[in-house]
Amino acid sequence: MGDSEGHPRSSGSAHDAWATPERRALRDLVADFTTREVVPHLARWEDDGALPRALHARAGELGLLELGFPAAAGGVGEHLDACLVAEQLILSGGSSGVCAGLFTHGIGVPHVAAAGDPDQIARFVAPTLAGRMIASLGVTEPGAGSDVAAITTRARREGDEYVVDGAKTFITSGTRADIVTTAVRTGGDGHRGISLLVIETDRPGVSRSRLRKMGWHCSDTAELHFDGVRVPATNLVGAEGTGFRQIMVNFAAERLSMAVQAYATAQRCVDLTIDWARTRRTFGAPLAQRQVVRHQIAEMARVTTVARTYVRDVLARWQAGHDVVTELAMAKNTAVAACDAVVDRAVQLHGGMGYMHGVEVERHYRDARILGIGGGTTEIMDEVVAGRIGLDG
């Protein structure tokens, strides 16, 4: 398999920010966590359609959920650390589906943490980072996906409460979430009328139904309905009318995380395919000795390495405060394209075994398909790039 820094059979650089002694130790922790507490149970969780709450509690005990959050909200480290955890979890035999279900708090409460309200941090952020609460994000609606400014879920103010009516769909961890940071319309049309409101899912008027998906089977997804749900005004995140901006700010971190999951999935499939090609014999010789196979795996390794190198570079510049909006979109699409190509080749080179349910490359093939949709579709990313390189004049 590739080494602990995710590089295919190479030592990496001593100056690599991903390979400091502290981060090597973090990798070892995640690898052990994944090997012991994820891999033996993953097939069952896939069949169950959800992760157990105990996994969140264990991840919280190990400090894996607080990474990348501000210290004022009980967090530690940088976004790179959170990405490293997801990368290593996949490299150690987990999946992007596990990342989606276990680390949903990465999209569920950053807005709350950034707003800095001590009461909200105590009620929502702290227990989530400790693994005692599950948080999700509710933006997408049956009639509004990438066009966030078009949401229709309404929250009208009545005294010290908001009354919420509407629906959200494709909500990750939606069947298990204790809280949903929800995009609601508190004002007029367009993005200026959008606010964020934390809605506890045990409030009267909240209902949810499970959605079945092509992949990410262990990550539950739901449609949520709000029918006259009364929510205290103290659950408003930031000021009214600032919800759209808060959502857009966090999109950068989400897109980087998905790009990391994409190249990590590709690397895992490269490693699995190398091992398969070395052991699988046809016509008296290992597949690894067939030139057509060797060259395909070499190409898989090439596109994976290029994607990893570029995504990490963009992440470093983003953390340094540079304007990398264009590069963020390019990085996500680059990693997704590499992942799509590699998982396809991995299944093909595994032959009939690669098509069998429960074989790891088959799961990665299914799981990878969402990466070009979630966090901003490939087409939306291309439009971001097109607008930023001068095509609009």
Short mmCIF file of C-alpha atoms in Angstrom, two decimals:
data_model
loop_
_atom_site.label_atom_id
_atom_site.label_comp_id
_atom_site.label_asym_id
_atom_site.label_seq_id
_atom_site.Cartn_x
_atom_site.Cartn_y
_atom_site.Cartn_z
CA MET A 1 0.00 0.00 0.00
CA GLY A 2 1.01 3.66 -0.28
CA ASP A 3 2.89 5.10 2.66
CA SER A 4 1.34 7.02 5.54
CA GLU A 5 1.50 10.36 3.74
CA GLY A 6 -0.62 9.08 0.89
CA HIS A 7 2.21 9.11 -1.65
CA PRO A 8 2.44 5.91 -3.70
CA ARG A 9 5.48 4.08 -2.38
CA SER A 10 7.62 7.17 -1.79
CA SER A 11 9.02 8.82 1.32
CA GLY A 12 7.58 12.32 0.89
CA SER A 13 9.35 15.49 1.92
CA ALA A 14 10.63 16.31 5.37
CA HIS A 15 9.34 19.83 4.79
CA ASP A 16 5.87 18.70 3.79
CA ALA A 17 3.22 20.29 6.03
CA TRP A 18 1.31 17.02 5.84
CA ALA A 19 4.26 15.08 7.29
CA THR A 20 5.22 16.91 10.47
CA PRO A 21 5.84 14.68 13.51
CA GLU A 22 2.50 15.73 14.99
CA ARG A 23 0.65 14.91 11.80
CA ARG A 24 2.42 11.60 11.41
CA ALA A 25 1.19 10.78 14.91
CA LEU A 26 -2.32 11.88 13.91
CA ARG A 27 -2.13 9.58 10.87
CA ASP A 28 -1.16 6.67 13.09
CA LEU A 29 -4.09 7.43 15.39
CA VAL A 30 -6.55 7.57 12.50
CA ALA A 31 -5.14 4.42 10.90
CA ASP A 32 -5.55 2.53 14.18
CA PHE A 33 -9.05 3.94 14.70
CA THR A 34 -10.06 2.93 11.18
CA THR A 35 -8.55 -0.55 11.34
CA ARG A 36 -10.08 -1.35 14.71
CA GLU A 37 -13.40 0.49 14.76
CA VAL A 38 -14.45 1.05 11.16
CA VAL A 39 -13.24 -1.65 8.77
CA PRO A 40 -14.59 -4.69 10.71
CA HIS A 41 -18.09 -3.17 10.82
CA LEU A 42 -18.34 -1.25 7.56
CA ALA A 43 -20.20 -3.95 5.61
CA ARG A 44 -22.88 -4.10 8.30
CA TRP A 45 -23.21 -0.32 8.41
CA GLU A 46 -23.63 -0.31 4.64
CA ASP A 47 -26.52 -2.77 5.04
CA ASP A 48 -27.97 -0.82 7.99
CA GLY A 49 -27.88 2.43 6.02
CA ALA A 50 -26.33 4.47 8.83
CA LEU A 51 -23.39 4.77 11.20
CA PRO A 52 -23.90 4.07 14.92
CA ARG A 53 -23.91 7.02 17.29
CA ALA A 54 -21.21 5.23 19.29
CA LEU A 55 -18.76 5.88 16.45
CA HIS A 56 -19.27 9.63 16.88
CA ALA A 57 -18.69 9.29 20.61
CA ARG A 58 -15.47 7.36 20.05
CA ALA A 59 -14.22 9.85 17.45
CA GLY A 60 -15.02 12.64 19.88
CA GLU A 61 -13.06 10.96 22.66
CA LEU A 62 -10.03 10.75 20.37
CA GLY A 63 -10.31 14.43 19.44
CA LEU A 64 -10.98 13.75 15.75
CA LEU A 65 -14.11 15.90 15.53
CA GLU A 66 -12.66 19.15 16.88
CA LEU A 67 -9.97 19.51 14.23
CA GLY A 68 -10.17 22.60 12.07
CA PHE A 69 -12.56 24.46 14.35
CA PRO A 70 -11.57 27.73 16.04
CA ALA A 71 -10.15 27.51 19.55
CA ALA A 72 -12.88 29.81 20.85
CA ALA A 73 -15.40 27.13 19.90
CA GLY A 74 -13.40 24.29 21.43
CA GLY A 75 -11.53 23.38 18.28
CA VAL A 76 -7.88 22.84 17.50
CA GLY A 77 -5.59 22.71 14.48
CA GLU A 78 -6.25 23.74 10.90
CA HIS A 79 -8.56 22.58 8.12
CA LEU A 80 -5.59 20.61 6.82
CA ASP A 81 -5.78 18.44 9.93
CA ALA A 82 -9.44 17.64 9.32
CA CYS A 83 -8.62 16.81 5.69
CA LEU A 84 -5.73 14.61 6.80
CA VAL A 85 -8.09 12.61 9.01
CA ALA A 86 -10.49 12.00 6.11
CA GLU A 87 -7.63 11.11 3.79
CA GLN A 88 -6.10 8.60 6.17
CA LEU A 89 -9.45 7.05 7.04
CA ILE A 90 -9.96 6.24 3.35
CA LEU A 91 -6.36 5.09 2.83
CA SER A 92 -6.74 2.72 5.80
CA GLY A 93 -9.80 0.96 4.38
CA GLY A 94 -12.66 3.30 5.27
CA SER A 95 -14.69 5.15 2.66
CA SER A 96 -15.92 8.55 1.61
CA GLY A 97 -19.33 7.37 2.82
CA VAL A 98 -17.94 6.99 6.34
CA CYS A 99 -16.40 10.46 6.04
CA ALA A 100 -19.76 11.90 5.01
CA GLY A 101 -21.66 10.34 7.89
CA LEU A 102 -19.06 10.74 10.63
CA PHE A 103 -17.82 14.23 9.77
CA THR A 104 -21.13 15.88 8.83
CA HIS A 105 -20.41 18.36 11.60
CA GLY A 106 -17.82 19.83 9.21
CA ILE A 107 -20.70 21.36 7.28
CA GLY A 108 -23.25 21.36 10.11
CA VAL A 109 -21.75 23.70 12.71
CA PRO A 110 -18.86 25.78 11.27
CA HIS A 111 -21.26 28.68 10.72
CA VAL A 112 -22.34 28.49 14.36
CA ALA A 113 -18.73 28.34 15.55
CA ALA A 114 -17.73 31.28 13.36
CA ALA A 115 -20.62 33.42 14.58
CA GLY A 116 -19.13 33.15 18.06
CA ASP A 117 -22.29 33.24 20.17
CA PRO A 118 -21.21 31.67 23.51
CA ASP A 119 -24.66 30.25 24.21
CA GLN A 120 -24.92 28.62 20.78
CA ILE A 121 -21.39 27.25 21.05
CA ALA A 122 -22.25 25.71 24.41
CA ARG A 123 -25.57 24.27 23.24
CA PHE A 124 -24.68 23.14 19.73
CA VAL A 125 -20.97 23.19 18.89
CA ALA A 126 -19.34 21.80 22.04
CA PRO A 127 -21.51 18.66 22.32
CA THR A 128 -21.15 18.04 18.58
CA LEU A 129 -17.35 18.21 18.68
CA ALA A 130 -17.43 15.89 21.68
CA GLY A 131 -19.45 13.34 19.70
CA ARG A 132 -22.51 13.60 21.94
CA MET A 133 -24.64 15.33 19.31
CA ILE A 134 -24.98 14.89 15.53
CA ALA A 135 -25.27 18.03 13.41
CA SER A 136 -26.21 18.44 9.76
CA LEU A 137 -26.77 21.23 7.25
CA GLY A 138 -30.09 21.92 5.55
CA VAL A 139 -29.78 23.99 2.38
CA THR A 140 -30.94 21.99 -0.66
CA GLU A 141 -34.68 21.91 -1.32
CA PRO A 142 -36.83 19.84 -3.70
CA GLY A 143 -36.97 22.90 -6.00
CA ALA A 144 -33.60 24.54 -5.25
CA GLY A 145 -30.22 22.84 -5.45
CA SER A 146 -27.14 24.76 -6.56
CA ASP A 147 -29.20 27.97 -6.74
CA VAL A 148 -29.07 28.66 -3.01
CA ALA A 149 -30.62 32.11 -3.45
CA ALA A 150 -33.85 30.46 -4.64
CA ILE A 151 -34.73 28.61 -1.43
CA THR A 152 -38.34 28.93 -0.28
CA THR A 153 -38.36 27.49 3.27
CA ARG A 154 -39.85 30.37 5.25
CA ALA A 155 -39.16 31.45 8.84
CA ARG A 156 -41.47 34.25 10.01
CA ARG A 157 -40.81 36.07 13.25
CA GLU A 158 -43.44 35.87 15.99
CA GLY A 159 -42.22 37.54 19.17
CA ASP A 160 -39.25 35.63 20.52
CA GLU A 161 -39.68 32.77 18.06
CA TYR A 162 -39.48 31.93 14.38
CA VAL A 163 -42.16 29.76 12.79
CA VAL A 164 -40.68 27.58 10.04
CA ASP A 165 -42.49 26.02 7.10
CA GLY A 166 -40.89 24.24 4.17
CA ALA A 167 -38.80 21.24 3.18
CA LYS A 168 -35.17 20.25 2.66
CA THR A 169 -33.85 17.27 0.73
CA PHE A 170 -30.64 15.26 0.26
CA ILE A 171 -29.67 16.10 3.86
CA THR A 172 -26.60 14.13 4.93
CA SER A 173 -27.08 12.48 8.36
CA GLY A 174 -30.63 13.80 8.23
CA THR A 175 -32.26 10.77 9.84
CA ARG A 176 -29.89 10.83 12.83
CA ALA A 177 -29.19 14.54 13.26
CA ASP A 178 -30.07 16.20 16.56
CA ILE A 179 -29.74 19.65 15.02
CA VAL A 180 -29.89 21.01 11.49
CA THR A 181 -28.35 24.36 10.62
CA THR A 182 -31.04 25.41 8.18
CA ALA A 183 -31.13 28.00 5.43
CA VAL A 184 -34.45 29.84 5.74
CA ARG A 185 -36.01 32.86 4.14
CA THR A 186 -36.58 35.58 6.71
CA GLY A 187 -36.72 38.45 4.21
CA GLY A 188 -37.55 39.14 0.59
CA ASP A 189 -36.52 37.35 -2.59
CA GLY A 190 -32.91 36.66 -3.49
CA HIS A 191 -29.81 36.00 -1.43
CA ARG A 192 -30.29 38.99 0.89
CA GLY A 193 -33.42 37.44 2.36
CA ILE A 194 -31.69 34.27 3.59
CA SER A 195 -30.73 33.53 7.19
CA LEU A 196 -29.37 30.52 9.08
CA LEU A 197 -31.38 29.00 11.90
CA VAL A 198 -30.45 26.01 14.05
CA ILE A 199 -33.47 23.71 14.29
CA GLU A 200 -33.55 20.88 16.82
CA THR A 201 -35.09 17.84 15.16
CA ASP A 202 -37.15 16.86 18.21
CA ARG A 203 -39.29 20.01 17.90
CA PRO A 204 -42.99 19.50 17.09
CA GLY A 205 -43.65 19.84 13.38
CA VAL A 206 -40.32 18.34 12.24
CA SER A 207 -40.62 15.14 10.23
CA ARG A 208 -38.07 13.27 8.15
CA SER A 209 -37.93 10.36 5.75
CA ARG A 210 -34.95 8.29 4.65
CA LEU A 211 -33.75 8.49 1.05
CA ARG A 212 -32.04 5.56 -0.68
CA LYS A 213 -28.97 6.28 -2.79
CA MET A 214 -26.62 4.74 -5.34
CA GLY A 215 -23.65 4.96 -3.00
CA TRP A 216 -22.63 6.21 0.44
CA HIS A 217 -24.93 3.53 1.86
CA CYS A 218 -23.52 3.85 5.37
CA SER A 219 -24.24 7.60 5.33
CA ASP A 220 -27.93 8.21 5.95
CA THR A 221 -29.68 10.84 3.83
CA ALA A 222 -33.12 12.32 4.48
CA GLU A 223 -35.82 14.66 3.32
CA LEU A 224 -36.93 17.01 6.10
CA HIS A 225 -40.30 18.72 6.45
CA PHE A 226 -41.06 21.69 8.69
CA ASP A 227 -44.73 22.27 9.45
CA GLY A 228 -45.18 25.28 11.72
CA VAL A 229 -42.00 24.47 13.66
CA ARG A 230 -41.43 26.99 16.44
CA VAL A 231 -37.76 27.82 17.03
CA PRO A 232 -36.43 30.35 19.57
CA ALA A 233 -34.93 33.48 18.03
CA THR A 234 -31.77 32.73 20.02
CA ASN A 235 -31.12 29.96 17.47
CA LEU A 236 -30.51 32.51 14.70
CA VAL A 237 -26.91 32.22 13.52
CA GLY A 238 -25.44 35.68 13.05
CA ALA A 239 -27.70 38.48 11.86
CA GLU A 240 -30.79 38.14 9.71
CA GLY A 241 -30.01 38.30 6.01
CA THR A 242 -26.43 37.04 6.34
CA GLY A 243 -27.15 33.37 5.71
CA PHE A 244 -26.17 33.32 2.05
CA ARG A 245 -22.76 34.82 2.76
CA GLN A 246 -22.15 32.37 5.60
CA ILE A 247 -23.01 29.44 3.34
CA MET A 248 -20.73 30.68 0.55
CA VAL A 249 -17.79 31.16 2.93
CA ASN A 250 -18.01 27.56 4.13
CA PHE A 251 -18.32 26.17 0.61
CA ALA A 252 -14.55 26.58 0.17
CA ALA A 253 -13.77 24.24 3.06
CA GLU A 254 -16.40 21.74 1.92
CA ARG A 255 -15.06 21.66 -1.64
CA LEU A 256 -11.51 21.14 -0.43
CA SER A 257 -12.65 18.31 1.82
CA MET A 258 -14.42 16.58 -1.05
CA ALA A 259 -11.38 17.04 -3.30
CA VAL A 260 -9.22 15.35 -0.64
CA GLN A 261 -11.70 12.48 -0.37
CA ALA A 262 -11.63 12.11 -4.15
CA TYR A 263 -7.87 11.80 -4.49
CA ALA A 264 -7.68 9.62 -1.36
CA THR A 265 -10.27 7.26 -2.85
CA ALA A 266 -8.24 7.17 -6.06
CA GLN A 267 -5.04 6.39 -4.13
CA ARG A 268 -6.72 3.62 -2.19
CA CYS A 269 -7.93 2.07 -5.45
CA VAL A 270 -4.45 2.37 -6.96
CA ASP A 271 -3.02 0.52 -3.97
CA LEU A 272 -5.72 -2.16 -4.05
CA THR A 273 -5.21 -2.67 -7.78
CA ILE A 274 -1.43 -2.98 -7.43
CA ASP A 275 -1.87 -5.68 -4.80
CA TRP A 276 -4.49 -7.44 -6.95
CA ALA A 277 -2.28 -7.33 -10.04
CA ARG A 278 0.63 -8.83 -8.12
CA THR A 279 -1.37 -11.76 -6.77
CA ARG A 280 -3.91 -12.48 -9.53
CA ARG A 281 -2.49 -14.91 -12.09
CA THR A 282 -3.79 -15.43 -15.61
CA PHE A 283 -2.33 -17.81 -18.19
CA GLY A 284 0.49 -18.68 -15.83
CA ALA A 285 1.70 -15.19 -14.88
CA PRO A 286 0.65 -12.36 -12.56
CA LEU A 287 -1.41 -9.55 -14.08
CA ALA A 288 1.36 -7.18 -12.99
CA GLN A 289 3.58 -8.65 -15.73
CA ARG A 290 1.11 -7.80 -18.51
CA GLN A 291 2.16 -4.60 -20.22
CA VAL A 292 -1.40 -3.47 -20.88
CA VAL A 293 -2.17 -3.80 -17.17
CA ARG A 294 1.07 -2.21 -16.01
CA HIS A 295 0.52 0.86 -18.17
CA GLN A 296 -3.06 1.31 -16.99
CA ILE A 297 -1.99 1.19 -13.35
CA ALA A 298 0.87 3.59 -14.08
CA GLU A 299 -1.67 6.04 -15.54
CA MET A 300 -3.92 5.59 -12.51
CA ALA A 301 -0.99 6.47 -10.26
CA ARG A 302 -0.08 9.49 -12.41
CA VAL A 303 -3.49 11.18 -12.36
CA THR A 304 -3.87 10.46 -8.65
CA THR A 305 -0.50 12.01 -7.81
CA VAL A 306 -1.19 15.09 -9.92
CA ALA A 307 -4.57 15.58 -8.25
CA ARG A 308 -3.15 15.17 -4.74
CA THR A 309 -0.29 17.58 -5.42
CA TYR A 310 -2.57 20.26 -6.84
CA VAL A 311 -5.27 19.97 -4.17
CA ARG A 312 -2.72 20.22 -1.37
CA ASP A 313 -1.14 23.27 -2.99
CA VAL A 314 -4.49 25.04 -3.28
CA LEU A 315 -5.38 24.10 0.29
CA ALA A 316 -2.12 25.60 1.55
CA ARG A 317 -2.72 28.85 -0.31
CA TRP A 318 -6.34 29.00 0.88
CA GLN A 319 -5.24 28.55 4.51
CA ALA A 320 -2.69 31.35 3.98
CA GLY A 321 -5.53 33.69 3.03
CA HIS A 322 -4.94 33.89 -0.72
CA ASP A 323 -7.75 34.41 -3.22
CA VAL A 324 -8.03 30.92 -4.71
CA VAL A 325 -11.71 30.82 -5.69
CA THR A 326 -10.80 29.82 -9.25
CA GLU A 327 -8.24 27.27 -8.11
CA LEU A 328 -10.67 25.77 -5.57
CA ALA A 329 -13.11 24.99 -8.36
CA MET A 330 -10.30 23.62 -10.53
CA ALA A 331 -8.93 21.51 -7.68
CA LYS A 332 -12.28 19.88 -6.94
CA ASN A 333 -12.86 19.07 -10.60
CA THR A 334 -9.29 17.80 -11.04
CA ALA A 335 -9.58 15.44 -8.08
CA VAL A 336 -13.04 14.24 -9.07
CA ALA A 337 -11.93 13.54 -12.66
CA ALA A 338 -8.93 11.57 -11.40
CA CYS A 339 -11.11 9.61 -9.00
CA ASP A 340 -13.72 8.82 -11.66
CA ALA A 341 -11.04 7.48 -14.02
CA VAL A 342 -9.23 5.47 -11.36
CA VAL A 343 -12.25 3.77 -9.75
CA ASP A 344 -13.46 2.76 -13.20
CA ARG A 345 -10.10 1.21 -14.11
CA ALA A 346 -9.85 -0.45 -10.69
CA VAL A 347 -13.14 -2.27 -11.19
CA GLN A 348 -12.18 -3.22 -14.76
CA LEU A 349 -8.81 -4.63 -13.76
CA HIS A 350 -10.38 -6.61 -10.91
CA GLY A 351 -12.57 -8.27 -13.54
CA GLY A 352 -15.66 -10.11 -12.31
CA MET A 353 -14.50 -9.76 -8.71
CA GLY A 354 -14.59 -5.98 -9.05
CA TYR A 355 -18.31 -6.15 -9.80
CA MET A 356 -19.15 -8.12 -6.66
CA HIS A 357 -21.03 -6.38 -3.87
CA GLY A 358 -18.84 -6.13 -0.77
CA VAL A 359 -15.54 -5.98 -2.65
CA GLU A 360 -13.83 -2.74 -1.69
CA VAL A 361 -13.26 -1.34 -5.18
CA GLU A 362 -16.95 -1.89 -5.98
CA ARG A 363 -17.93 0.24 -2.99
CA HIS A 364 -15.50 3.00 -3.97
CA TYR A 365 -16.89 2.94 -7.51
CA ARG A 366 -20.42 3.59 -6.21
CA ASP A 367 -19.36 6.07 -3.55
CA ALA A 368 -17.21 8.15 -5.90
CA ARG A 369 -20.11 9.14 -8.14
CA ILE A 370 -21.47 11.70 -5.66
CA LEU A 371 -18.19 13.63 -5.42
CA GLY A 372 -18.85 15.47 -8.69
CA ILE A 373 -22.31 16.47 -7.45
CA GLY A 374 -21.99 17.35 -3.76
CA GLY A 375 -20.46 20.61 -2.59
CA GLY A 376 -21.04 22.19 -6.01
CA THR A 377 -21.44 20.15 -9.19
CA THR A 378 -18.69 19.80 -11.76
CA GLU A 379 -20.72 22.06 -14.04
CA ILE A 380 -21.07 24.75 -11.36
CA MET A 381 -17.32 24.55 -10.73
CA ASP A 382 -16.70 25.04 -14.47
CA GLU A 383 -18.99 28.06 -14.44
CA VAL A 384 -17.06 29.52 -11.50
CA VAL A 385 -13.85 29.12 -13.47
CA ALA A 386 -15.38 30.54 -16.65
CA GLY A 387 -16.57 33.64 -14.87
CA ARG A 388 -13.22 34.21 -13.19
CA ILE A 389 -10.97 33.86 -16.25
CA GLY A 390 -12.59 36.71 -18.13
CA LEU A 391 -15.23 35.12 -20.32
CA ASP A 392 -17.82 37.61 -19.07
CA GLY A 393 -15.80 40.56 -20.31
#
